[in-house]
């Protein structure tokens, strides 16, 4: 699956609730886990794969695969901690972010069964990070504004370079196709 990068509109939209969990969605969850693992991530939210719906998948340090559909954070601890975060949608950037140490979340699992989990440590942090994606928030929004501006500018340059490279590739392919067509006449 394609992982969308900062600068793509879907990452800044507030996601819509999931109305039905189908076999197709369960396949999607599996594909998201595989994409996340291949990219060496610990969480992946629907907008990061171009879907503006409220769900994400995570694997924390306990190696348990968890699916959160229509999650609601219902409680956070007063105690907070700093931890360096990164994101598959902002490759190559890390920043120390302050978040609550523990959270309580209600959600549906991959079969539509409701559950509540009280998480702390790394699991709590991953849940909060992925939950933010569902509201169009990326982790740099919670850190130093200067760092966020720098990252946003660098991601924009990366996107422009990639688009320019893609346009050049398409131009070369069109030129080759025209030569081939001319020879066949």
GROMACS .gro file of N, CA and C in nm, residues 54-125:
model
  216
   54UNK      N    1  -1.222   0.651   1.043
   54UNK     CA    2  -1.169   0.646   1.178
   54UNK      C    3  -1.127   0.505   1.219
   55UNK      N    4  -1.008   0.465   1.177
   55UNK     CA    5  -0.950   0.340   1.226
   55UNK      C    6  -0.799   0.343   1.209
   56UNK      N    7  -0.732   0.261   1.294
   56UNK     CA    8  -0.588   0.245   1.282
   56UNK      C    9  -0.549   0.107   1.333
   57UNK      N   10  -0.427   0.067   1.296
   57UNK     CA   11  -0.371  -0.060   1.342
   57UNK      C   12  -0.239  -0.031   1.412
   58UNK      N   13  -0.208  -0.111   1.514
   58UNK     CA   14  -0.081  -0.092   1.585
   58UNK      C   15  -0.024  -0.227   1.630
   59UNK      N   16   0.107  -0.228   1.645
   59UNK     CA   17   0.177  -0.337   1.713
   59UNK      C   18   0.277  -0.269   1.807
   60UNK      N   19   0.257  -0.286   1.937
   60UNK     CA   20   0.345  -0.224   2.035
   60UNK      C   21   0.456  -0.321   2.073
   61UNK      N   22   0.525  -0.290   2.181
   61UNK     CA   23   0.637  -0.372   2.224
   61UNK      C   24   0.595  -0.510   2.276
   62UNK      N   25   0.463  -0.535   2.291
   62UNK     CA   26   0.416  -0.668   2.332
   62UNK      C   27   0.386  -0.757   2.211
   63UNK      N   28   0.408  -0.706   2.089
   63UNK     CA   29   0.389  -0.779   1.963
   63UNK      C   30   0.245  -0.823   1.937
   64UNK      N   31   0.148  -0.762   2.003
   64UNK     CA   32   0.007  -0.794   1.979
   64UNK      C   33  -0.044  -0.701   1.870
   65UNK      N   34  -0.109  -0.761   1.768
   65UNK     CA   35  -0.171  -0.681   1.662
   65UNK      C   36  -0.306  -0.632   1.712
   66UNK      N   37  -0.324  -0.499   1.709
   66UNK     CA   38  -0.449  -0.441   1.757
   66UNK      C   39  -0.510  -0.353   1.648
   67UNK      N   40  -0.641  -0.367   1.632
   67UNK     CA   41  -0.718  -0.284   1.540
   67UNK      C   42  -0.812  -0.199   1.624
   68UNK      N   43  -0.815  -0.069   1.597
   68UNK     CA   44  -0.903   0.025   1.666
   68UNK      C   45  -0.995   0.088   1.561
   69UNK      N   46  -1.124   0.057   1.569
   69UNK     CA   47  -1.223   0.115   1.478
   69UNK      C   48  -1.310   0.211   1.559
   70UNK      N   49  -1.328   0.332   1.507
   70UNK     CA   50  -1.404   0.438   1.575
   70UNK      C   51  -1.358   0.457   1.720
   71UNK      N   52  -1.228   0.470   1.743
   71UNK     CA   53  -1.179   0.483   1.881
   71UNK      C   54  -1.219   0.615   1.945
   72UNK      N   55  -1.233   0.610   2.075
   72UNK     CA   56  -1.260   0.729   2.156
   72UNK      C   57  -1.166   0.725   2.275
   73UNK      N   58  -1.082   0.826   2.291
   73UNK     CA   59  -1.001   0.836   2.413
   73UNK      C   60  -1.093   0.895   2.519
   74UNK      N   61  -1.119   0.816   2.624
   74UNK     CA   62  -1.214   0.861   2.726
   74UNK      C   63  -1.146   0.912   2.853
   75UNK      N   64  -1.016   0.885   2.866
   75UNK     CA   65  -0.944   0.934   2.982
   75UNK      C   66  -0.795   0.940   2.951
   76UNK      N   67  -0.729   1.044   3.002
   76UNK     CA   68  -0.584   1.055   2.991
   76UNK      C   69  -0.529   1.086   3.130
   77UNK      N   70  -0.407   1.046   3.154
   77UNK     CA   71  -0.344   1.074   3.284
   77UNK      C   72  -0.300   1.220   3.290
   78UNK      N   73  -0.294   1.272   3.411
   78UNK     CA   74  -0.240   1.407   3.431
   78UNK      C   75  -0.089   1.405   3.409
   79UNK      N   76  -0.027   1.293   3.447
   79UNK     CA   77   0.118   1.280   3.430
   79UNK      C   78   0.152   1.270   3.281
   80UNK      N   79   0.256   1.340   3.240
   80UNK     CA   80   0.299   1.338   3.101
   80UNK      C   81   0.447   1.302   3.094
   81UNK      N   82   0.489   1.261   2.974
   81UNK     CA   83   0.631   1.231   2.954
   81UNK      C   84   0.672   1.274   2.814
   82UNK      N   85   0.801   1.292   2.798
   82UNK     CA   86   0.859   1.328   2.669
   82UNK      C   87   0.917   1.202   2.606
   83UNK      N   88   0.901   1.193   2.474
   83UNK     CA   89   0.953   1.076   2.401
   83UNK      C   90   0.973   1.117   2.257
   84UNK      N   91   1.079   1.069   2.196
   84UNK     CA   92   1.106   1.102   2.057
   84UNK      C   93   1.014   1.022   1.966
   85UNK      N   94   0.939   1.092   1.882
   85UNK     CA   95   0.846   1.029   1.789
   85UNK      C   96   0.890   1.051   1.646
   86UNK      N   97   0.850   0.958   1.562
   86UNK     CA   98   0.865   0.969   1.418
   86UNK      C   99   0.734   0.926   1.356
   87UNK      N  100   0.727   0.927   1.224
   87UNK     CA  101   0.601   0.894   1.158
   87UNK      C  102   0.631   0.845   1.016
   88UNK      N  103   0.559   0.742   0.974
   88UNK     CA  104   0.579   0.689   0.838
   88UNK      C  105   0.540   0.792   0.732
   89UNK      N  106   0.458   0.890   0.769
   89UNK     CA  107   0.418   0.995   0.675
   89UNK      C  108   0.515   1.113   0.673
   90UNK      N  109   0.614   1.110   0.761
   90UNK     CA  110   0.720   1.212   0.765
   90UNK      C  111   0.854   1.142   0.779
   91UNK      N  112   0.892   1.061   0.679
   91UNK     CA  113   1.013   0.980   0.693
   91UNK      C  114   1.138   1.066   0.712
   92UNK      N  115   1.222   1.019   0.807
   92UNK     CA  116   1.350   1.086   0.828
   92UNK      C  117   1.347   1.197   0.931
   93UNK      N  118   1.232   1.223   0.992
   93UNK     CA  119   1.221   1.329   1.091
   93UNK      C  120   1.177   1.271   1.225
   94UNK      N  121   1.236   1.320   1.333
   94UNK     CA  122   1.199   1.280   1.468
   94UNK      C  123   1.199   1.403   1.556
   95UNK      N  124   1.108   1.403   1.654
   95UNK     CA  125   1.104   1.514   1.749
   95UNK      C  126   1.052   1.463   1.883
   96UNK      N  127   1.100   1.522   1.990
   96UNK     CA  128   1.052   1.487   2.123
   96UNK      C  129   0.917   1.554   2.145
   97UNK      N  130   0.818   1.471   2.180
   97UNK     CA  131   0.681   1.517   2.198
   97UNK      C  132   0.635   1.480   2.339
   98UNK      N  133   0.564   1.572   2.404
   98UNK     CA  134   0.509   1.549   2.538
   98UNK      C  135   0.364   1.501   2.523
   99UNK      N  136   0.335   1.387   2.587
   99UNK     CA  137   0.200   1.331   2.585
   99UNK      C  138   0.167   1.271   2.721
  100UNK      N  139   0.037   1.250   2.749
  100UNK     CA  140   0.000   1.179   2.871
  100UNK      C  141   0.063   1.040   2.877
  101UNK      N  142   0.099   0.995   2.996
  101UNK     CA  143   0.164   0.866   3.017
  101UNK      C  144   0.068   0.751   2.994
  102UNK      N  145  -0.061   0.772   3.026
  102UNK     CA  146  -0.158   0.663   3.007
  102UNK      C  147  -0.288   0.718   2.949
  103UNK      N  148  -0.359   0.629   2.881
  103UNK     CA  149  -0.489   0.663   2.820
  103UNK      C  150  -0.584   0.544   2.836
  104UNK      N  151  -0.712   0.576   2.840
  104UNK     CA  152  -0.815   0.473   2.834
  104UNK      C  153  -0.892   0.496   2.705
  105UNK      N  154  -0.907   0.391   2.626
  105UNK     CA  155  -0.968   0.403   2.493
  105UNK      C  156  -1.080   0.300   2.479
  106UNK      N  157  -1.190   0.344   2.419
  106UNK     CA  158  -1.297   0.254   2.378
  106UNK      C  159  -1.297   0.250   2.226
  107UNK      N  160  -1.316   0.131   2.169
  107UNK     CA  161  -1.317   0.116   2.024
  107UNK      C  162  -1.386  -0.015   1.989
  108UNK      N  163  -1.394  -0.041   1.860
  108UNK     CA  164  -1.439  -0.170   1.809
  108UNK      C  165  -1.316  -0.243   1.755
  109UNK      N  166  -1.315  -0.376   1.767
  109UNK     CA  167  -1.205  -0.452   1.709
  109UNK      C  168  -1.239  -0.487   1.563
  110UNK      N  169  -1.155  -0.569   1.501
  110UNK     CA  170  -1.172  -0.602   1.359
  110UNK      C  171  -1.301  -0.679   1.330
  111UNK      N  172  -1.365  -0.732   1.433
  111UNK     CA  173  -1.491  -0.804   1.415
  111UNK      C  174  -1.612  -0.723   1.461
  112UNK      N  175  -1.589  -0.597   1.498
  112UNK     CA  176  -1.698  -0.510   1.541
  112UNK      C  177  -1.733  -0.525   1.688
  113UNK      N  178  -1.650  -0.597   1.761
  113UNK     CA  179  -1.675  -0.618   1.903
  113UNK      C  180  -1.619  -0.500   1.983
  114UNK      N  181  -1.701  -0.439   2.071
  114UNK     CA  182  -1.651  -0.326   2.150
  114UNK      C  183  -1.549  -0.373   2.255
  115UNK      N  184  -1.450  -0.288   2.280
  115UNK     CA  185  -1.353  -0.315   2.386
  115UNK      C  186  -1.306  -0.185   2.446
  116UNK      N  187  -1.254  -0.195   2.567
  116UNK     CA  188  -1.193  -0.082   2.636
  116UNK      C  189  -1.055  -0.126   2.679
  117UNK      N  190  -0.957  -0.040   2.658
  117UNK     CA  191  -0.819  -0.072   2.698
  117UNK      C  192  -0.761   0.047   2.772
  118UNK      N  193  -0.698   0.017   2.885
  118UNK     CA  194  -0.620   0.119   2.956
  118UNK      C  195  -0.475   0.090   2.922
  119UNK      N  196  -0.411   0.184   2.858
  119UNK     CA  197  -0.275   0.164   2.810
  119UNK      C  198  -0.181   0.265   2.874
  120UNK      N  199  -0.057   0.222   2.894
  120UNK     CA  200   0.045   0.316   2.940
  120UNK      C  201   0.173   0.291   2.863
  121UNK      N  202   0.271   0.375   2.887
  121UNK     CA  203   0.400   0.360   2.821
  121UNK      C  204   0.391   0.374   2.670
  122UNK      N  205   0.468   0.289   2.600
  122UNK     CA  206   0.476   0.297   2.455
  122UNK      C  207   0.339   0.274   2.389
  123UNK      N  208   0.262   0.178   2.440
  123UNK     CA  209   0.130   0.151   2.383
  123UNK      C  210   0.041   0.275   2.390
  124UNK      N  211   0.042   0.345   2.501
  124UNK     CA  212  -0.038   0.468   2.515
  124UNK      C  213   0.008   0.574   2.415
  125UNK      N  214   0.137   0.586   2.398
  125UNK     CA  215   0.191   0.686   2.306
  125UNK      C  216   0.151   0.654   2.162
   0.00000   0.00000   0.00000
